[in-house]
Coordinates of C-alpha atoms and ligand atoms in Angstrom, one line a residue:
M1 CA -8.7 -12.7 24.4
E2 CA -8.3 -14.4 27.7
C3 CA -5.0 -14.5 29.3
E4 CA -3.6 -17.8 30.9
G5 CA -4.0 -16.3 34.6
K6 CA -4.7 -13.1 37.1
L7 CA -2.2 -12.3 39.6
V8 CA -3.5 -11.4 42.8
G9 CA -1.5 -10.6 46.3
M10 CA 1.6 -9.1 44.0
E11 CA 4.7 -8.1 46.1
K12 CA 6.4 -5.2 45.0
D13 CA 8.8 -5.7 41.9
E14 CA 8.2 -9.7 41.7
Y15 CA 5.3 -10.9 40.1
K16 CA 4.1 -14.5 40.2
K17 CA 2.8 -16.8 38.0
N18 CA 1.9 -20.4 38.8
K19 CA 5.2 -22.1 39.8
Y20 CA 7.5 -19.0 38.9
S21 CA 8.4 -16.0 39.7
Y22 CA 10.1 -12.9 38.5
V23 CA 12.0 -10.6 40.1
L24 CA 12.7 -7.1 37.9
K25 CA 16.0 -6.5 37.9
S26 CA 16.6 -3.2 35.6
K27 CA 14.6 -1.5 32.7
I28 CA 15.9 -2.1 29.5
G29 CA 14.3 0.5 27.6
E30 CA 10.3 2.2 27.4
G31 CA 7.8 3.0 24.8
S32 CA 4.6 5.1 24.6
F33 CA 2.7 2.1 26.2
S34 CA 4.8 -0.2 27.8
T35 CA 8.2 -0.7 29.8
V36 CA 10.8 -3.6 29.0
W37 CA 12.4 -5.2 32.2
I38 CA 15.4 -7.7 32.6
A39 CA 14.3 -10.1 34.9
E40 CA 14.8 -13.1 36.6
Q41 CA 12.8 -16.3 36.8
T42 CA 12.9 -18.3 39.9
P43 CA 13.7 -20.8 40.6
T44 CA 15.1 -21.2 37.2
R45 CA 17.5 -18.5 37.5
Q46 CA 16.8 -17.8 34.1
H47 CA 16.9 -14.1 32.6
V48 CA 13.8 -13.2 30.7
A49 CA 12.8 -10.1 29.4
I50 CA 9.4 -8.6 30.7
K51 CA 7.4 -6.5 28.7
Q52 CA 4.6 -4.5 30.8
V53 CA 1.8 -2.8 29.2
F54 CA -0.1 -0.3 30.5
L55 CA -3.6 -1.0 29.5
S56 CA -4.9 2.3 30.9
K57 CA -3.0 4.0 28.0
L58 CA -4.5 1.9 25.4
N59 CA -7.3 2.8 23.2
P60 CA -9.6 -0.3 22.0
R61 CA -8.0 -0.3 18.5
L62 CA -4.2 -0.9 20.3
K63 CA -5.9 -2.9 22.8
A64 CA -6.6 -5.3 19.8
S65 CA -3.1 -4.9 18.8
L66 CA -1.9 -6.1 21.9
D67 CA -4.6 -9.2 21.5
C68 CA -2.8 -9.9 18.3
E69 CA 0.5 -9.8 19.2
I70 CA -0.1 -12.4 21.9
H71 CA -2.2 -14.4 19.6
F72 CA 0.4 -14.6 17.1
L73 CA 3.3 -15.1 19.6
S74 CA 1.6 -17.9 21.3
S75 CA 1.0 -19.8 18.5
V76 CA 4.3 -19.6 17.0
N77 CA 7.7 -21.6 18.0
H78 CA 10.2 -20.5 15.6
P79 CA 14.3 -19.5 16.5
N80 CA 13.8 -16.3 14.5
I81 CA 10.9 -15.2 16.2
V82 CA 11.2 -13.7 19.6
H83 CA 9.7 -16.9 22.1
L84 CA 7.0 -15.9 24.1
L85 CA 7.1 -18.0 27.6
H86 CA 4.2 -17.0 29.2
F87 CA 1.5 -13.9 29.2
F88 CA -0.6 -12.7 32.3
Q89 CA -2.7 -9.7 33.3
G90 CA -1.6 -8.2 37.3
D91 CA -4.1 -6.7 39.5
D92 CA -2.0 -3.3 38.6
E93 CA -4.0 -3.0 35.0
C94 CA -0.9 -4.0 33.1
V95 CA -0.5 -7.2 31.3
Y96 CA 3.1 -8.8 31.3
L97 CA 4.5 -10.5 28.2
V98 CA 7.3 -13.2 29.7
L99 CA 9.6 -13.1 26.4
E100 CA 13.2 -14.7 26.2
F101 CA 16.0 -12.4 26.6
C102 CA 17.9 -11.3 23.7
P103 CA 21.3 -9.7 25.6
G104 CA 22.4 -8.5 22.1
G105 CA 19.7 -5.8 21.5
N106 CA 18.2 -4.8 18.5
L107 CA 19.5 -4.4 15.0
A108 CA 19.4 -0.7 14.6
S109 CA 21.9 -0.7 17.4
Y110 CA 23.7 -3.0 15.7
I111 CA 24.2 -1.3 13.0
R112 CA 24.6 2.0 14.4
S113 CA 27.7 0.2 16.4
H114 CA 29.2 -2.0 13.7
G115 CA 28.3 0.4 10.5
R116 CA 27.7 -1.1 7.4
I117 CA 28.1 -5.0 7.6
Q118 CA 29.7 -7.6 4.9
Q119 CA 27.6 -9.2 2.4
L120 CA 28.1 -12.8 4.0
T121 CA 26.5 -11.7 7.4
A122 CA 23.9 -9.6 5.6
R123 CA 23.1 -13.0 4.0
M124 CA 23.1 -14.8 6.9
F125 CA 20.7 -12.1 8.6
M126 CA 18.4 -12.1 5.6
Q127 CA 18.2 -16.1 5.7
Q128 CA 17.1 -16.2 9.1
L129 CA 14.8 -13.2 8.4
G130 CA 13.4 -15.4 5.3
S131 CA 13.0 -18.3 7.8
A132 CA 10.8 -16.5 10.2
L133 CA 8.7 -14.6 7.6
K134 CA 8.4 -18.2 5.8
L135 CA 6.7 -19.3 9.0
L136 CA 4.6 -16.2 9.6
H137 CA 3.2 -16.2 5.8
S138 CA 2.0 -19.9 6.1
H139 CA 0.0 -18.8 9.0
G140 CA -1.4 -15.8 6.4
I141 CA 0.3 -12.8 9.0
I142 CA 1.7 -9.9 7.6
H143 CA 4.4 -8.5 10.1
R144 CA 3.6 -4.5 8.7
D145 CA 6.8 -3.1 10.8
L146 CA 9.7 -4.7 10.0
K147 CA 12.2 -2.4 10.9
P148 CA 15.7 -2.9 12.6
E149 CA 14.4 -1.6 15.9
N150 CA 11.5 -4.8 15.7
I151 CA 14.5 -7.3 15.1
L152 CA 16.4 -8.2 18.4
L153 CA 20.1 -10.1 18.5
S154 CA 20.9 -13.5 20.5
S155 CA 24.3 -11.9 20.8
H156 CA 26.0 -9.2 20.2
G157 CA 28.7 -11.2 17.7
D158 CA 28.4 -11.4 13.9
D159 CA 27.0 -15.0 14.5
A160 CA 24.1 -13.7 16.5
V161 CA 20.5 -15.2 16.2
L162 CA 18.2 -12.8 14.6
K163 CA 14.6 -13.0 16.5
I164 CA 11.6 -11.1 14.7
A165 CA 9.7 -8.9 17.7
D166 CA 6.8 -6.6 18.5
F167 CA 3.9 -8.0 16.4
G168 CA 1.8 -5.5 17.7
L169 CA 0.9 -4.1 14.0
S170 CA 0.6 -7.5 12.3
R171 CA -2.5 -8.8 11.0
T172 CA -3.5 -12.1 9.4
A173 CA -4.5 -11.9 5.6
R174 CA -5.9 -14.8 3.2
P175 CA -4.2 -15.4 0.5
G176 CA -5.3 -12.8 -2.2
E177 CA -6.8 -10.6 0.5
Y178 CA -5.7 -6.8 1.0
V179 CA -5.5 -4.9 3.4
E180 CA -6.0 -0.9 3.9
T181 CA -4.7 0.5 7.3
V182 CA -1.9 2.7 7.1
C183 CA 0.5 1.9 9.9
G184 CA 4.2 1.1 9.9
T185 CA 7.8 3.1 10.2
P186 CA 8.1 5.2 7.3
L187 CA 11.3 4.7 6.5
Y188 CA 10.6 1.1 6.0
M189 CA 7.3 1.2 4.6
A190 CA 6.2 -0.2 1.4
P191 CA 5.3 3.1 -1.4
E192 CA 2.1 1.3 -1.8
V193 CA 1.3 1.6 2.1
L194 CA 2.5 5.0 2.4
Q195 CA 0.1 6.4 -1.0
F196 CA -2.7 4.8 1.2
Q197 CA -3.2 1.9 -1.4
R198 CA -4.5 -1.2 -0.7
Y199 CA -1.4 -3.8 0.6
N200 CA -0.6 -7.2 1.0
Y201 CA 2.4 -9.4 2.4
K202 CA 4.5 -7.6 -0.4
A203 CA 4.7 -4.7 2.2
D204 CA 7.2 -7.2 4.3
M205 CA 9.1 -7.8 1.2
W206 CA 10.1 -4.3 0.8
S207 CA 11.0 -3.5 4.3
L208 CA 13.2 -6.8 4.0
G209 CA 14.9 -4.5 0.7
V210 CA 15.1 -1.5 3.1
I211 CA 16.6 -3.7 5.9
L212 CA 19.0 -5.6 3.1
F213 CA 20.2 -1.9 1.9
E214 CA 20.9 -0.9 5.4
L215 CA 22.8 -3.4 6.4
L216 CA 25.2 -3.7 3.3
N217 CA 25.0 0.9 3.0
G218 CA 24.9 1.4 6.7
Y219 CA 21.8 3.6 6.2
P220 CA 18.6 3.4 4.5
P221 CA 18.2 3.9 1.0
F222 CA 15.5 6.5 1.0
N223 CA 14.7 9.6 3.3
G224 CA 12.3 12.4 3.5
R225 CA 11.3 15.5 5.9
N226 CA 7.8 13.7 6.3
N227 CA 5.7 10.8 4.0
V228 CA 5.3 13.2 1.0
Q229 CA 9.1 13.7 0.6
L230 CA 10.1 10.7 1.1
L231 CA 7.8 9.2 -1.4
K232 CA 8.4 11.4 -3.9
N233 CA 12.1 10.5 -3.3
I234 CA 11.1 6.9 -3.7
R235 CA 9.3 7.5 -6.7
S236 CA 12.0 9.3 -8.5
C237 CA 14.7 6.8 -8.0
T238 CA 16.3 5.1 -10.8
C239 CA 18.9 3.5 -9.4
L240 CA 19.8 2.1 -5.7
P241 CA 21.7 5.3 -3.9
F242 CA 24.4 2.5 -2.8
S243 CA 27.5 4.6 -2.0
P244 CA 30.1 4.2 -5.0
L245 CA 32.5 2.5 -2.8
I246 CA 30.6 0.1 -1.8
I247 CA 28.7 -1.1 -4.9
S248 CA 31.8 -1.9 -6.9
G249 CA 32.5 -4.6 -4.0
L250 CA 28.9 -6.2 -4.0
D251 CA 28.0 -9.4 -5.8
P252 CA 25.9 -8.8 -8.8
D253 CA 23.0 -11.3 -7.2
C254 CA 23.1 -9.0 -3.9
L255 CA 22.4 -6.4 -5.8
D256 CA 19.8 -8.1 -7.9
I257 CA 18.0 -9.2 -5.0
C258 CA 18.3 -5.5 -3.3
S259 CA 16.8 -4.0 -6.6
R260 CA 14.2 -6.6 -6.8
L261 CA 12.9 -6.2 -3.1
L262 CA 13.0 -2.6 -3.4
C263 CA 10.7 -2.7 -6.7
L264 CA 8.0 0.1 -6.8
N265 CA 5.4 -1.8 -8.4
P266 CA 4.0 -4.4 -5.4
V267 CA 3.4 -7.0 -8.6
E268 CA 6.7 -6.9 -10.1
R269 CA 8.5 -7.0 -6.4
L270 CA 9.9 -10.5 -5.3
S271 CA 7.5 -12.7 -4.2
F272 CA 8.4 -14.6 -0.8
D273 CA 9.2 -18.0 -3.0
E274 CA 11.3 -15.8 -5.1
F275 CA 13.3 -13.9 -2.4
Y276 CA 13.6 -17.6 -0.6
L277 CA 15.1 -19.5 -3.6
H278 CA 16.8 -16.4 -4.9
S279 CA 20.8 -17.4 -5.3
F280 CA 22.2 -14.8 -3.0
L281 CA 20.5 -16.8 -0.5
Q282 CA 20.9 -19.9 -1.9
G283 CA 24.0 -19.9 -4.2
K284 CA 27.9 -18.9 -3.5
L285 CA 29.0 -15.7 -2.9
L286 CA 32.1 -14.1 -4.7
G287 CA 33.6 -11.6 -2.2
P288 CA 33.4 -10.8 1.3
Ligands
3AM1 O1 15.2 1.1 24.4 P1 16.2 0.0 23.3 O2 15.9 0.3 21.3 O3 17.8 0.0 23.4 O4 15.4 -3.6 21.9 C1 14.2 -3.1 22.8 C2 14.2 -1.8 23.3 O5 15.8 -1.5 23.4 C3 14.5 -3.8 23.9 O6 13.3 -3.0 24.9 C4 13.5 -1.8 24.4 C5 12.0 -1.6 24.6 O7 11.3 -2.2 23.8 N1 13.7 -5.4 24.2 C6 12.6 -5.6 23.9 N2 12.2 -6.8 23.6 C7 13.6 -7.3 24.1 C8 14.3 -8.5 24.8 N3 13.3 -9.8 24.6 C9 14.5 -6.3 24.3 N4 16.0 -6.5 24.9 C10 16.1 -7.9 25.3 N5 15.2 -8.9 25.1

């Protein structure tokens, strides 16, 4: 994929691209292949997040994933998908993604600091994720790595807007087409992916179920020392492992959507339309 522009004559900590400069303020976090910075765009003084990806650390497959991420983010514009403002390649063997800054951090930190959350908030979060997935699926995109770490929040409050981020593992699949590459994060991975079977967009529906369960319960439904144990635990589960204190307060619609998303057989698992139209997301909720 061609990048928008190449930088020349970069000054330390200042990256110029056309009419904007970016002054790096501080590091937000880092992964194996990239570092995320908070930066100020001048002259607008807008805060942005800059993801600096080290090309020298990427093998050809990861370079292709980066191309995918840039391609997907450039082609969509949705309130629940992190907005890519610009991207460019520096003369330091790095690609820079200039993203909208999400001050609320990610959903994993949110769950860690809030503990389990109210059904109403969980419903609002699921509606937002559903809205983003609707757009992704209409483009034939399977995210494949939906997990709380990859979901950013616009603020720290309960009215935060969720933004799906990190599309490095996403790929397109035509309707009816199946994919075989094993990727994603085990705790949120659908059983068919863990079992090296072919999978389709229903793998994302499973991940949504794990995230909903974790929002309501405070921790994910299935665990395991390794993938084999995790799969064994998933397969042996006869009813969702909600804490007894929590399950008594849950609306039947909430339990229904959760168990139908976490359905072992992808054919029987909720389809995207069934999820979107489910009464938990559309109807009235009893209780908090
Ligand atoms: O290191 P932690 O997990 O706190 O949430 C992302 C992660 O935070 C954060 O950068 C870290 C490394 O990926 N991050 C990524 N994109 C972001 C953005 N657009 C972001 N934080 C705010 N806005």
